[in-house]
Coordinates of C-alpha atoms and ligand atoms in Angstrom, one line a residue:
Chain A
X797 CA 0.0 0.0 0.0
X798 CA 1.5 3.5 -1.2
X799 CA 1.8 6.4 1.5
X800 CA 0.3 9.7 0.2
X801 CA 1.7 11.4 3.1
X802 CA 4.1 10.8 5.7
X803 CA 4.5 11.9 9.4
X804 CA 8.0 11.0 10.8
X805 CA 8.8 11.5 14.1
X806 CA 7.1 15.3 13.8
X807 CA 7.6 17.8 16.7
X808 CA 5.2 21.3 16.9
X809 CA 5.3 23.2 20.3
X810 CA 3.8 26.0 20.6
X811 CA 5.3 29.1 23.4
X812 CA 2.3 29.9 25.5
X813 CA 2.3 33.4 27.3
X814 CA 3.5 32.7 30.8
X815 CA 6.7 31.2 28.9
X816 CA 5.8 27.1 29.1
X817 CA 5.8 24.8 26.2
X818 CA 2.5 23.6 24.8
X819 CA 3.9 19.9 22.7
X820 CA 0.7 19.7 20.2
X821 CA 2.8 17.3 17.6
X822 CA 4.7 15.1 20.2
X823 CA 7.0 13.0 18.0
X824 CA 4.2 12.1 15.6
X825 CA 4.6 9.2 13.3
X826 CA 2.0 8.0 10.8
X827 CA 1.4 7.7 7.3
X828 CA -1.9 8.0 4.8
X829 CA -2.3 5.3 2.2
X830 CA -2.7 6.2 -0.9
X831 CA -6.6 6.4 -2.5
X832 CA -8.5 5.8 0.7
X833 CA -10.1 7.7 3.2
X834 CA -8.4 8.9 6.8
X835 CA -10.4 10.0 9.6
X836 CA -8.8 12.2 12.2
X837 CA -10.7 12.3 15.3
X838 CA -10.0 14.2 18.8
X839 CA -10.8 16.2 21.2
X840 CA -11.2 19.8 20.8
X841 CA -7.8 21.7 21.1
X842 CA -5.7 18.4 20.4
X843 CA -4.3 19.9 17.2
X844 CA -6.0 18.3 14.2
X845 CA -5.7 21.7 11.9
X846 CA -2.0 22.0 13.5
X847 CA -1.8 18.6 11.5
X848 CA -3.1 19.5 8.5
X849 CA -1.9 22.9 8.0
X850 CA 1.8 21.4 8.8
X851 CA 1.2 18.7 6.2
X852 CA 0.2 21.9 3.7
X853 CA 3.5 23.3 4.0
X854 CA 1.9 26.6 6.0
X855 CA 3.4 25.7 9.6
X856 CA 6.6 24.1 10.0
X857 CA 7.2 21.3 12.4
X858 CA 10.2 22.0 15.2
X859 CA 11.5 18.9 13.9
X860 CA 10.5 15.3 12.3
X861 CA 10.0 15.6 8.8
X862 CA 6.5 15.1 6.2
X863 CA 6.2 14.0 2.9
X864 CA 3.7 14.3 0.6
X865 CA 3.9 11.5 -2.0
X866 CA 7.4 11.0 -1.3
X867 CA 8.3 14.7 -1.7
X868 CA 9.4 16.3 2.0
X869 CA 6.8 19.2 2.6
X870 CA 9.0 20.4 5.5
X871 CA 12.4 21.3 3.1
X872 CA 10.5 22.0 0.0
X873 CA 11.4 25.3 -1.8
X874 CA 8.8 28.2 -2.7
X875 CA 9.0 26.6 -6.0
X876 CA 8.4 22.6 -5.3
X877 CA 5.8 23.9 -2.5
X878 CA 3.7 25.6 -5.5
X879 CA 3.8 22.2 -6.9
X880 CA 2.9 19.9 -4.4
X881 CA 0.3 22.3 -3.4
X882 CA -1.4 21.5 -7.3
X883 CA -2.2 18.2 -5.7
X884 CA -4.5 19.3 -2.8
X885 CA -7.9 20.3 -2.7
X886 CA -8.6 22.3 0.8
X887 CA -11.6 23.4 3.0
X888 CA -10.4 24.9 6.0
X889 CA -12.5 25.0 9.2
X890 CA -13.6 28.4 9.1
X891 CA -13.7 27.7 5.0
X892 CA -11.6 30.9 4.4
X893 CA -14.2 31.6 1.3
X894 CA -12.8 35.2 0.1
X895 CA -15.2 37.4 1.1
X896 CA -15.0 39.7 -1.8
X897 CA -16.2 37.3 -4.3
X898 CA -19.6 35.9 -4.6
X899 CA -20.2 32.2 -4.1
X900 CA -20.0 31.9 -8.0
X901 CA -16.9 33.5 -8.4
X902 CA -15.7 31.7 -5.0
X903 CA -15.8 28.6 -7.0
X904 CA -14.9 29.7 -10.2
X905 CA -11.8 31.1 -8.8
X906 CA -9.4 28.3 -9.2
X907 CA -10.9 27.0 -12.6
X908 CA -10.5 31.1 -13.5
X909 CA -6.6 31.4 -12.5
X910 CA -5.1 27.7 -12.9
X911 CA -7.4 26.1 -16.2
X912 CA -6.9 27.7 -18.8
X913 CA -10.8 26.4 -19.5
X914 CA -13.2 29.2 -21.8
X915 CA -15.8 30.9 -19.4
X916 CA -18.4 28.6 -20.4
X917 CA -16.9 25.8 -19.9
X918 CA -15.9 27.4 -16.3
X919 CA -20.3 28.4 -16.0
X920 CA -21.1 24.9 -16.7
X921 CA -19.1 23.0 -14.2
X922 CA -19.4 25.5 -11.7
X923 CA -23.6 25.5 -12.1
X924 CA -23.1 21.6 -12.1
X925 CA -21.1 21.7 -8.5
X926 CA -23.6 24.2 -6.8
X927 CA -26.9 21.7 -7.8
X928 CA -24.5 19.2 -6.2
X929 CA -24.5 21.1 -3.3
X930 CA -28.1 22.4 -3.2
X931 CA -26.4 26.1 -3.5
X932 CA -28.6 26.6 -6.9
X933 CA -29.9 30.3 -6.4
X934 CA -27.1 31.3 -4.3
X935 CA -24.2 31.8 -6.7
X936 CA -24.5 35.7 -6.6
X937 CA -24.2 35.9 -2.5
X938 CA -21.2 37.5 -1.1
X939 CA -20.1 34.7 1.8
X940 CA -21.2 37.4 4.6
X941 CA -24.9 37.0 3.0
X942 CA -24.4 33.1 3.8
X943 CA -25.3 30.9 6.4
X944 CA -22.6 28.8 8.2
X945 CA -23.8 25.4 6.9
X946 CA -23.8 27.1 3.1
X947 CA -20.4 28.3 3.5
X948 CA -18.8 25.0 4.7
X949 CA -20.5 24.1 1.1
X950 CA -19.1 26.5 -1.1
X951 CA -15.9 25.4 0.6
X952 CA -15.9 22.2 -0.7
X953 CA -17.4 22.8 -3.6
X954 CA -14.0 25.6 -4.7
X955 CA -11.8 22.8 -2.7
X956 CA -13.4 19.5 -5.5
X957 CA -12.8 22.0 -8.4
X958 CA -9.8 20.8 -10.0
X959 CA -10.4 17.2 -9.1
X960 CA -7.4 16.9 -6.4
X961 CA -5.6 13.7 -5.9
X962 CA -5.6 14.8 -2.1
X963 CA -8.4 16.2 -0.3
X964 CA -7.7 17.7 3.2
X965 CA -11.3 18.7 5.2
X966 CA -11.3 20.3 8.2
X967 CA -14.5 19.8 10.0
X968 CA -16.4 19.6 6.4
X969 CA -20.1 18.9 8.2
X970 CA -19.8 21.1 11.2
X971 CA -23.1 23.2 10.9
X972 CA -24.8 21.1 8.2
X973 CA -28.3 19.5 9.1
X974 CA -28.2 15.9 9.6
X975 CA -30.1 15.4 5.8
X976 CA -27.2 17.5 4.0
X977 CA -24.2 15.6 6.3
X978 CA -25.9 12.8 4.9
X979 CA -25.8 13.8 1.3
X980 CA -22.4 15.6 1.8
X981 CA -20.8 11.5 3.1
X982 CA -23.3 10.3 0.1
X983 CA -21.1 12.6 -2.4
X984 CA -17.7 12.0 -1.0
X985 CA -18.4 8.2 -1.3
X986 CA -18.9 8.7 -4.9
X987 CA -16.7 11.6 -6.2
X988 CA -13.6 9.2 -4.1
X989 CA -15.0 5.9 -6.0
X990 CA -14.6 7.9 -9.4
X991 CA -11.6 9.9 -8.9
X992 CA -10.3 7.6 -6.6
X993 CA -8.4 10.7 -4.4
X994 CA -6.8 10.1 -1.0
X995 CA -8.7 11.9 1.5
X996 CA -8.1 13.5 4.6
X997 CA -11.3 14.4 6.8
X998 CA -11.3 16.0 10.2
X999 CA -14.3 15.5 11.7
X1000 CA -16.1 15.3 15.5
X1001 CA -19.0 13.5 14.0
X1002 CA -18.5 10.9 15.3
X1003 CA -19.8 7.6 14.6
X1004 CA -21.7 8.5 11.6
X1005 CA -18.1 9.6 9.4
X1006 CA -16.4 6.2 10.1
X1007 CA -19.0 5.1 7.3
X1008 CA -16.4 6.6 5.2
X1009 CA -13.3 5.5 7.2
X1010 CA -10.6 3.1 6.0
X1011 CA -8.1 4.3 8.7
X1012 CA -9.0 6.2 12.1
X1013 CA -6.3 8.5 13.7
X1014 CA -7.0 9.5 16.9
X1015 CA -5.0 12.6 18.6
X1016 CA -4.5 13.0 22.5
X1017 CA -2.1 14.8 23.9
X1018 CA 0.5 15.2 21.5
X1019 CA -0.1 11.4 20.8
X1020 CA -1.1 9.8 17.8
X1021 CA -2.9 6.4 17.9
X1022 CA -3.7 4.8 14.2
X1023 CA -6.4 2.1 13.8
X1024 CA -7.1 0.3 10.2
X1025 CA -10.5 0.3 10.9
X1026 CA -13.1 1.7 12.7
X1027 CA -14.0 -1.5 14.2
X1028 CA -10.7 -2.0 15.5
X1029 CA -10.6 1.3 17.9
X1030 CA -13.7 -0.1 19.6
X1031 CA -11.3 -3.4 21.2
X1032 CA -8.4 -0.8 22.0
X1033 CA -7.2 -1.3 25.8
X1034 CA -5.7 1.9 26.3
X1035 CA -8.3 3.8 28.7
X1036 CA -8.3 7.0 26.6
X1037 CA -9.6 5.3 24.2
X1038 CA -11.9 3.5 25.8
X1039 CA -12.7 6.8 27.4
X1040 CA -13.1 8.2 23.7
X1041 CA -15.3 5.1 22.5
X1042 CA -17.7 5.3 25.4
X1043 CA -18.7 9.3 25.4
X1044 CA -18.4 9.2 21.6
X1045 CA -20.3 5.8 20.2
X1046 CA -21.8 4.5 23.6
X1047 CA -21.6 0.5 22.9
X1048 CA -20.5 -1.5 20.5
X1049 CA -20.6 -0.2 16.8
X1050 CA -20.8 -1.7 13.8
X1051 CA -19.0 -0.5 10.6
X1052 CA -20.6 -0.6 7.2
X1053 CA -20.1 1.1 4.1
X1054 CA -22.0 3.7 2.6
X1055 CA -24.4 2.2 -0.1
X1056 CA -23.4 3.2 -3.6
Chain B
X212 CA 19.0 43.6 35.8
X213 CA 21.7 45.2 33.3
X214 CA 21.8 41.4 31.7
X215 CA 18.3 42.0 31.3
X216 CA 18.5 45.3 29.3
X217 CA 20.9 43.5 27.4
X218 CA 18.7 40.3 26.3
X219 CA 16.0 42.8 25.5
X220 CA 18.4 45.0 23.4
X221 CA 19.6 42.0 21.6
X222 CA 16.2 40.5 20.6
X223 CA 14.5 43.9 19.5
X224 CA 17.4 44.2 17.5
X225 CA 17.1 40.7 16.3
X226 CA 13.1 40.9 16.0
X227 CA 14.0 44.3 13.5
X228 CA 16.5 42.4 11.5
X229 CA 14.2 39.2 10.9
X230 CA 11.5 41.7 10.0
X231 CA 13.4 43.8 7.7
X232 CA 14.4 40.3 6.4
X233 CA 11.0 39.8 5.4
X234 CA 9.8 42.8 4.5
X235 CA 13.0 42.6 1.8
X236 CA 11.9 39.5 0.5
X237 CA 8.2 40.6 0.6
X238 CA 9.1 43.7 -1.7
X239 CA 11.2 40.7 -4.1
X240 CA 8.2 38.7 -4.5
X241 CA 5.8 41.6 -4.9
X242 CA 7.9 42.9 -7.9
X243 CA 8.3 39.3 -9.6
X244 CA 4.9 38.8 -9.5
X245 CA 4.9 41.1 -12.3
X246 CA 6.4 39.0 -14.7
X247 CA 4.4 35.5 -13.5
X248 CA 1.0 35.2 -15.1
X249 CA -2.0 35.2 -15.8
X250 CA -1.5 38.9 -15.4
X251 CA -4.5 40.6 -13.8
X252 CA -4.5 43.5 -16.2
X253 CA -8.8 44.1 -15.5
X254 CA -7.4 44.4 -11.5
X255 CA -4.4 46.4 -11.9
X256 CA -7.5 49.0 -13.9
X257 CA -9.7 48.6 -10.8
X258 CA -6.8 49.4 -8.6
X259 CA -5.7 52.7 -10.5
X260 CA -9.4 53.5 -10.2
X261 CA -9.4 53.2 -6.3
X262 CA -5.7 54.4 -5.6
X263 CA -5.8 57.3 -8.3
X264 CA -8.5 58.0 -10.1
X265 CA -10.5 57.8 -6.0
X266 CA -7.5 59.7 -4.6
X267 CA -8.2 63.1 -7.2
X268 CA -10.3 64.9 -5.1
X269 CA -8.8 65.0 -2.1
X270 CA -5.0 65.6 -4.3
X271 CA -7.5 68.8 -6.0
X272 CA -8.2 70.2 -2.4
X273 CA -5.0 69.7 -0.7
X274 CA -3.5 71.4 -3.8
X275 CA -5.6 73.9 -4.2
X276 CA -5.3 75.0 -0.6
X277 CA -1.3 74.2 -0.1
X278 CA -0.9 76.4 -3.8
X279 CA -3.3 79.2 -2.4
X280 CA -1.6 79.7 1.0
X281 CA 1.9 79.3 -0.8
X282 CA 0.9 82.1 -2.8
X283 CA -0.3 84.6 0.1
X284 CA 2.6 83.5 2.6
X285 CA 5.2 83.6 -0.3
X286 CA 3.7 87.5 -1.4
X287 CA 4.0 88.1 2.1
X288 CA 7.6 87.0 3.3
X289 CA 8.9 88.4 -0.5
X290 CA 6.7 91.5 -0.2
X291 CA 9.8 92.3 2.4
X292 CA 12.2 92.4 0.1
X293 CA 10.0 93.7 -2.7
X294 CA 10.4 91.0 -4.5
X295 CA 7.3 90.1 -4.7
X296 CA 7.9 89.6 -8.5
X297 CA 9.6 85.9 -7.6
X298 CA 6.4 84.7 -6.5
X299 CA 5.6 82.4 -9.6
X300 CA 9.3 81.0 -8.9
X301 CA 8.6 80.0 -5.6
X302 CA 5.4 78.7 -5.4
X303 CA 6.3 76.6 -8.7
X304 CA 9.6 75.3 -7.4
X305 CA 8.4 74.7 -3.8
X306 CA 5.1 72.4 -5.1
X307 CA 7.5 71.0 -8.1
X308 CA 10.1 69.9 -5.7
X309 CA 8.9 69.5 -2.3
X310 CA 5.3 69.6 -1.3
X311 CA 4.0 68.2 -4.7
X312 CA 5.5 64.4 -4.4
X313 CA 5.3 64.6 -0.6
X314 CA 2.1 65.6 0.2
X315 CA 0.8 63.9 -2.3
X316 CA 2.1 60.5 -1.0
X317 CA 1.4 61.4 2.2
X318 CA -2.8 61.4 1.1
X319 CA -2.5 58.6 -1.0
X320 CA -0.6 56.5 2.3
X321 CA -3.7 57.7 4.2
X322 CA -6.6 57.2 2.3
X323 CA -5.0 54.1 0.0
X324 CA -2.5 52.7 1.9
X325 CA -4.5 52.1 5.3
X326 CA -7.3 50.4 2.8
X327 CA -5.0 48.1 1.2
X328 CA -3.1 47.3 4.9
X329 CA -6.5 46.6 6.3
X330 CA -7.8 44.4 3.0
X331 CA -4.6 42.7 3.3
X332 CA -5.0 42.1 6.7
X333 CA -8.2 40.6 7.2
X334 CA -7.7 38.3 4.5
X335 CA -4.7 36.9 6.1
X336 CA -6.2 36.8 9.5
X337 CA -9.5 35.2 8.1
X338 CA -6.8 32.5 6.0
X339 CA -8.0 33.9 2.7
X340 CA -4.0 34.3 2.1
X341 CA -3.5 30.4 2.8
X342 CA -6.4 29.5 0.6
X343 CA -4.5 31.5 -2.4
X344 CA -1.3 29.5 -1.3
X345 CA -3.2 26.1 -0.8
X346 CA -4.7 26.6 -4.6
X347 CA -1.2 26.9 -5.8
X348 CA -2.5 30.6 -6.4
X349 CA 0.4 32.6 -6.1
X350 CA -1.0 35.6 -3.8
X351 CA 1.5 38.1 -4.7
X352 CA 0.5 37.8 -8.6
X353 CA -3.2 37.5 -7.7
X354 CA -3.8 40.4 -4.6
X355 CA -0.6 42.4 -4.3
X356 CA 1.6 43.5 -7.6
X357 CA -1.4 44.7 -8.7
X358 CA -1.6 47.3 -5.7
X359 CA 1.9 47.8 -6.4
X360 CA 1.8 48.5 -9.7
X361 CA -1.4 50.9 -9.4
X362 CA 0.5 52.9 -7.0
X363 CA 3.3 53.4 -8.9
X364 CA 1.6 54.4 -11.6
X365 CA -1.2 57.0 -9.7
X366 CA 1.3 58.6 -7.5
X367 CA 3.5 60.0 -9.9
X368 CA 0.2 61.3 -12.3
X369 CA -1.8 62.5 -9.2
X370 CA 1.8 64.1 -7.8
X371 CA 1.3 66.1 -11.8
X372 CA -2.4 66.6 -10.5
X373 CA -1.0 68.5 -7.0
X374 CA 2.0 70.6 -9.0
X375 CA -0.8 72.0 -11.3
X376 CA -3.2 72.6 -9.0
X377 CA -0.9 73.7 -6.7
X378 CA 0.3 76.8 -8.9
X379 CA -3.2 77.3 -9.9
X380 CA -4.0 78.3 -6.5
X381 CA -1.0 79.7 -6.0
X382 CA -1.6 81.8 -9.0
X383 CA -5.0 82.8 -7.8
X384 CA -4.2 83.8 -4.1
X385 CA -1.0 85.8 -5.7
X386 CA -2.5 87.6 -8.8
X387 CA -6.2 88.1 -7.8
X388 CA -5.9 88.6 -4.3
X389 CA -3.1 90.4 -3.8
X390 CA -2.0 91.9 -7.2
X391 CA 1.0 90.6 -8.7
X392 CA 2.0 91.1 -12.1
X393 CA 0.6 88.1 -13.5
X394 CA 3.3 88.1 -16.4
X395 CA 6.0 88.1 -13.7
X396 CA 4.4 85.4 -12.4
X397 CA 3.8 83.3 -15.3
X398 CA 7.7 84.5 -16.3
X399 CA 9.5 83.4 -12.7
X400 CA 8.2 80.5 -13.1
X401 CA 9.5 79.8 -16.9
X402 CA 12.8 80.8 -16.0
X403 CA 13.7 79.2 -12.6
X404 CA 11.8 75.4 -13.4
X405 CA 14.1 73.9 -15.4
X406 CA 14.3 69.4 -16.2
X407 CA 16.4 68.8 -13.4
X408 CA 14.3 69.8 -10.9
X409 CA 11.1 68.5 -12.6
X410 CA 13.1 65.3 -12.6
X411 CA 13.4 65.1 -8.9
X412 CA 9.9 65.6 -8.3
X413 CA 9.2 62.5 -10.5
X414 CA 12.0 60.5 -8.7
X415 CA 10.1 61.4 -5.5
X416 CA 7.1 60.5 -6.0
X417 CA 8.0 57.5 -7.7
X418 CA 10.3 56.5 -4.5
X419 CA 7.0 57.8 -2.5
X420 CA 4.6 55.6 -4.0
X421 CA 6.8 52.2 -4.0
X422 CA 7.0 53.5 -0.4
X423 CA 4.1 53.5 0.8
X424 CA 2.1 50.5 -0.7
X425 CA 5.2 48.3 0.1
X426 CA 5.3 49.3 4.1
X427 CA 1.2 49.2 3.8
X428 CA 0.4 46.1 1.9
X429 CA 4.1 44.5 4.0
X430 CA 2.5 45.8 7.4
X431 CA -0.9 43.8 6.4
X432 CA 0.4 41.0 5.0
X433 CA 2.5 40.4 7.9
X434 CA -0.1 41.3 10.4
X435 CA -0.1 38.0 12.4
X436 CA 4.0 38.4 12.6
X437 CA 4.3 41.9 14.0
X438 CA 4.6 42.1 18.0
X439 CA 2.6 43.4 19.8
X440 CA 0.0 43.7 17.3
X441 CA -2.1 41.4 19.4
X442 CA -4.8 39.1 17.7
X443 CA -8.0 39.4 15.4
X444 CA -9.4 42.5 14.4
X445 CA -7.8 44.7 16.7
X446 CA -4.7 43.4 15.6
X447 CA -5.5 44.5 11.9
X448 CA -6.6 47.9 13.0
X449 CA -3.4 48.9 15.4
X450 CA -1.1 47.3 12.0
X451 CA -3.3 49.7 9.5
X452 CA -2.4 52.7 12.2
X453 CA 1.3 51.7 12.0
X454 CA 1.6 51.5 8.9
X455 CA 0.6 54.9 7.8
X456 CA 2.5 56.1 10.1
X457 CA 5.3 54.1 9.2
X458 CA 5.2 55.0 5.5
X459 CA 4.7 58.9 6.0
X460 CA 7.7 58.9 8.1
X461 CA 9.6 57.1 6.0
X462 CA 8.2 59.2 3.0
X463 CA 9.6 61.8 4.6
X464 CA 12.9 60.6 5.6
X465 CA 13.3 59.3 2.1
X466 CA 12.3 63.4 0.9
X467 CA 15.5 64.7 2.7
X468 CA 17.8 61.8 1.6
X469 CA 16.9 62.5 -1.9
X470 CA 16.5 66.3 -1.8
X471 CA 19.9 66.0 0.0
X472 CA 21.8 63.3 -2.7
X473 CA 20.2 64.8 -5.9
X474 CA 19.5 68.2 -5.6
Ligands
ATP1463 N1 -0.8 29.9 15.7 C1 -0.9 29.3 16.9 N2 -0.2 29.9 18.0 C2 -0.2 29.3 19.2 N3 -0.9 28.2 19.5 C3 -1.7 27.6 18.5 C4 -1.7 28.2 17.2 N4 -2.4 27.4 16.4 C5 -2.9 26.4 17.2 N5 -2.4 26.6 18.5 C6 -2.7 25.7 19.6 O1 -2.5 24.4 19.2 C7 -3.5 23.5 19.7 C8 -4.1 22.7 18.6 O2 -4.9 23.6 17.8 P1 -5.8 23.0 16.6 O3 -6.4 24.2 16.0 O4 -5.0 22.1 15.8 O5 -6.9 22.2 17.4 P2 -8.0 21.3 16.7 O6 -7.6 19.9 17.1 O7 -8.2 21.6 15.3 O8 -9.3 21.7 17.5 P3 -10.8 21.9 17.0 O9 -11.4 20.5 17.0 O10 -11.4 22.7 18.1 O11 -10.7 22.6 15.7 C9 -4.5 24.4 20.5 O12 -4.2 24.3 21.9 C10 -4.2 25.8 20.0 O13 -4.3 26.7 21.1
MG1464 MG1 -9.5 22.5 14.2

């Protein structure tokens, strides 16, 4: 099984104000096969978009080192950082939409400055992503006209544009109802079966996302703890997990994949 | 204690150096975004637009004012020495050389500058700045050499704007209000402008300009790396403040280094 990405032995303190250390990366090993889906899961504060904005090249570890399909992230150059970032799709947890643009031109934004597609092609796949997303009627918003739930979607829906090979998500259903979580897990299933992208989703919805989730990650304190299957985190014996399990899933849970 | 002065010395002077590090590079980037494309020629027009064209009528009433009181404080100080006939001289050379380029910049910093600081600035506190990046959208091509290049373009023409203006007023104030020959006028000023010192007033304000949307576009790109700044909004709004204060200061620093080296 290929890697997309790769955490060796990755260090990121951060100084606090009364001058201690706060270790959110505490030598953090762990790597993300290639064309599946990864979970990250964890408490609030534990430093899941340290993670992902360290594997984006925008933070740099203390020390340890990251690769991104073999390339290191954390010694890349301007240059080869421009590059590897090609490869990712993003939605960030506050979905850092640009608040300038309208929801149309939100999405039309990467096709607009990396394609070199004609406007109408542009029009017709970005009208085809917003009915996707139930944003139909929306597209001439500015995102402070938008609801929370409706800007997580425009996030995703500029982040799927260029048909990544890696999708990072940071909290993608945070604010969405439980019909349009639903949908949202309905249309990852299938964009991932027919692009077949490795994907990276941060999520506290917990157990309802492990429908998607080939690997779990679990972050506490600086720790890392990596599961192959959802199943397998529920027979862990280390009591923070446990702990985690019980507030989180309540008994046992039973893993099966979303329907096609 | 004296250990402790010392420390702090050191890392100010350290925390100065990184930054002028930065803002270094930050100015490299801004000006080789230039020749990266696609080039956003329909934004660089939007920018002129709000940097120049919106900047002409506050450059018409500062002009118009600085030109008119030129012309009645000039009449007055050379009234002395009854040569009142060097008015047109004075006022021309004065607004050419001096006030022209520096006031001029120093409007544009304020009404422009702290704009473009604060745009800058919420979009990098809100990560609008790491979304370009993460899109492999190159954020000094896309949001900031076209700032860069609209200033450099608008100050120098509005700086034009201000000289004319300028000596219009001062024209005004000196021939209709208080009687000076106006061909004496119109003649002191023929003789004493010459290139040269027209030339320095469009070295200025192109050395203004650069100035001022590099320290106000640096300050707000950088807003999350400046101490002290604090966090969030506030942060942004203390950074705008500093940086228009930064950039009229060094704008007029930068007018005695060149008055001094090229006059
Ligand atoms: N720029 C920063 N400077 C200092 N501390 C930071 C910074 N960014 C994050 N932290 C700290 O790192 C820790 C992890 O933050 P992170 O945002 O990764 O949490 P998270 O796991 O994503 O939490 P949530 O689920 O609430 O989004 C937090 O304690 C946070 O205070
Ligand atoms: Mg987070």
């Amino acid at each position: 099984m290929t890697s997309a990405i790769e955490f060796k032995n990755v260090v990121k303190t951060f100084a606090k104000a009364n001058g201690s250390v706060q270790a959110v990366l505490d030598r953090v090993s762990f790597s993300i096969p290639a064309g599946k889906t990864t979970v990250v899961a964890g408490g609030s504060g534990q430093g899941k978009s340290v993670t992902l904005k360290i594997i984006l090249g925008l933070m740099q570890p203390d020390s340890g080192q990251v690769f991104v399909h073999g390339r290191e992230v954390t010694r890349a150059s301007g240059k080869e950082l421009e590059a590897l970032r090609t490869q990712f799709g993003v939605l960030f947890q506050g979905a850092a939409l640009f608040d300038s643009l309208t929801v149309f031109e939100n999405i039309a934004l990467p096709l607009r400055e990396r394609t070199r597609k004609s406007e109408q092609e542009i029009r017709r796949q970005v009208e085809k992503t917003l009915a996707q997303f139930e944003l139909t009627g929306h597209e001439d918003k500015y995102p402070a006209q938008l609801s929370g739930g409706m800007k997580k979607r425009v996030g995703l829906s500029r982040a799927m544009q260029l048909s990544p090979s890696i999708m990072l998500f940071d909290e993608p259903t945070t604010g969405l109802d439980p019909v349009m979580t639903q949908d949202i897990y309905h249309l990852f299933a299938k964009t991932q079966a027919e692009f077949g992208f490795t994907s990276v989703i941060v999520s506290h919805d917990i157990p309802k996302i492990f429908n998607l989730a080939d690997q779990v990650i679990i972050l506490n304190s600086g720790k890392m703890d990596v599961f192959d299957s959802p199943e397998q985190i529920q027979w862990s014996e280390k009591p923070h997990i446990q702990e985690f399990v019980q507030t989180t899933m309540g008994t046992i849970y039973q893993s099966h994949l979303v329907e096609k | 204690m004296q250990s402790n002065t010392i420390t702090r010395l050191g890392d100010t002077g350290l925390y100065v150096l990184t930054d002028l590090g930065k803002m270094t590079l930050f100015l490299l980037m801004s000006l080789r975004g230039v020749f990266r494309r696609p080039f956003r020629f329909i934004e660089l027009v939007r920018q002129i637009q709000f940097i120049g064209v919106g900047s002409l009528a506050v450059i018409f009433f500062t002009a118009a004012s600085t030109g008119a009181v030129l012309g009645l404080q000039g009449y007055y100080s050379l009234n002395k020495f009854g040569a009142e006939g060097m008015l047109g001289s004075a006022v021309s050379l004065t607004l050419i050389m001096e006030l022209g380029p520096v006031l001029t910049a120093l409007m544009v910093a304020g009404r422009a500058g702290s704009a473009m600081c604060a745009e800058i600035g919420i979009m990098r506190i809100s990560d609008q700045i790491d979304a370009l990046d993460c899109m492999a959208i190159d954020p000094f091509r896309y949001l900031i050499t076209p700032k860069f290049l609209a200033t450099i373009i608008s100050v120098p023409l509005l700086t034009a704007v201000f000289d004319v203006v300028g000596i219009a007023g001062g024209y005004l104030a000196g021939v209709g209000l208080m009687d000076v020959n106006p061909g004496s006028f119109i003649q002191g000023m023929q003789t004493s402008v010459t290139n040269h010192d027209i030339r320095l007033g469009v070295i200025k304000s192109f050395v203004f300009g650069l100035l001022v949307v590099w320290i106000c576009s640096g300050r707000g790109y950088f807003v999350q790396e400046i101490r002290g700044a604090g966090f969030g909004a506030e942060s942004v709004s203390r950074v705008t403040t500093q940086a228009v204060v930064l950039s009229s200061i060094s704008v007029l620093v930068f007018d005695y280094l060149l008055t001094a080296v090229l006059l």
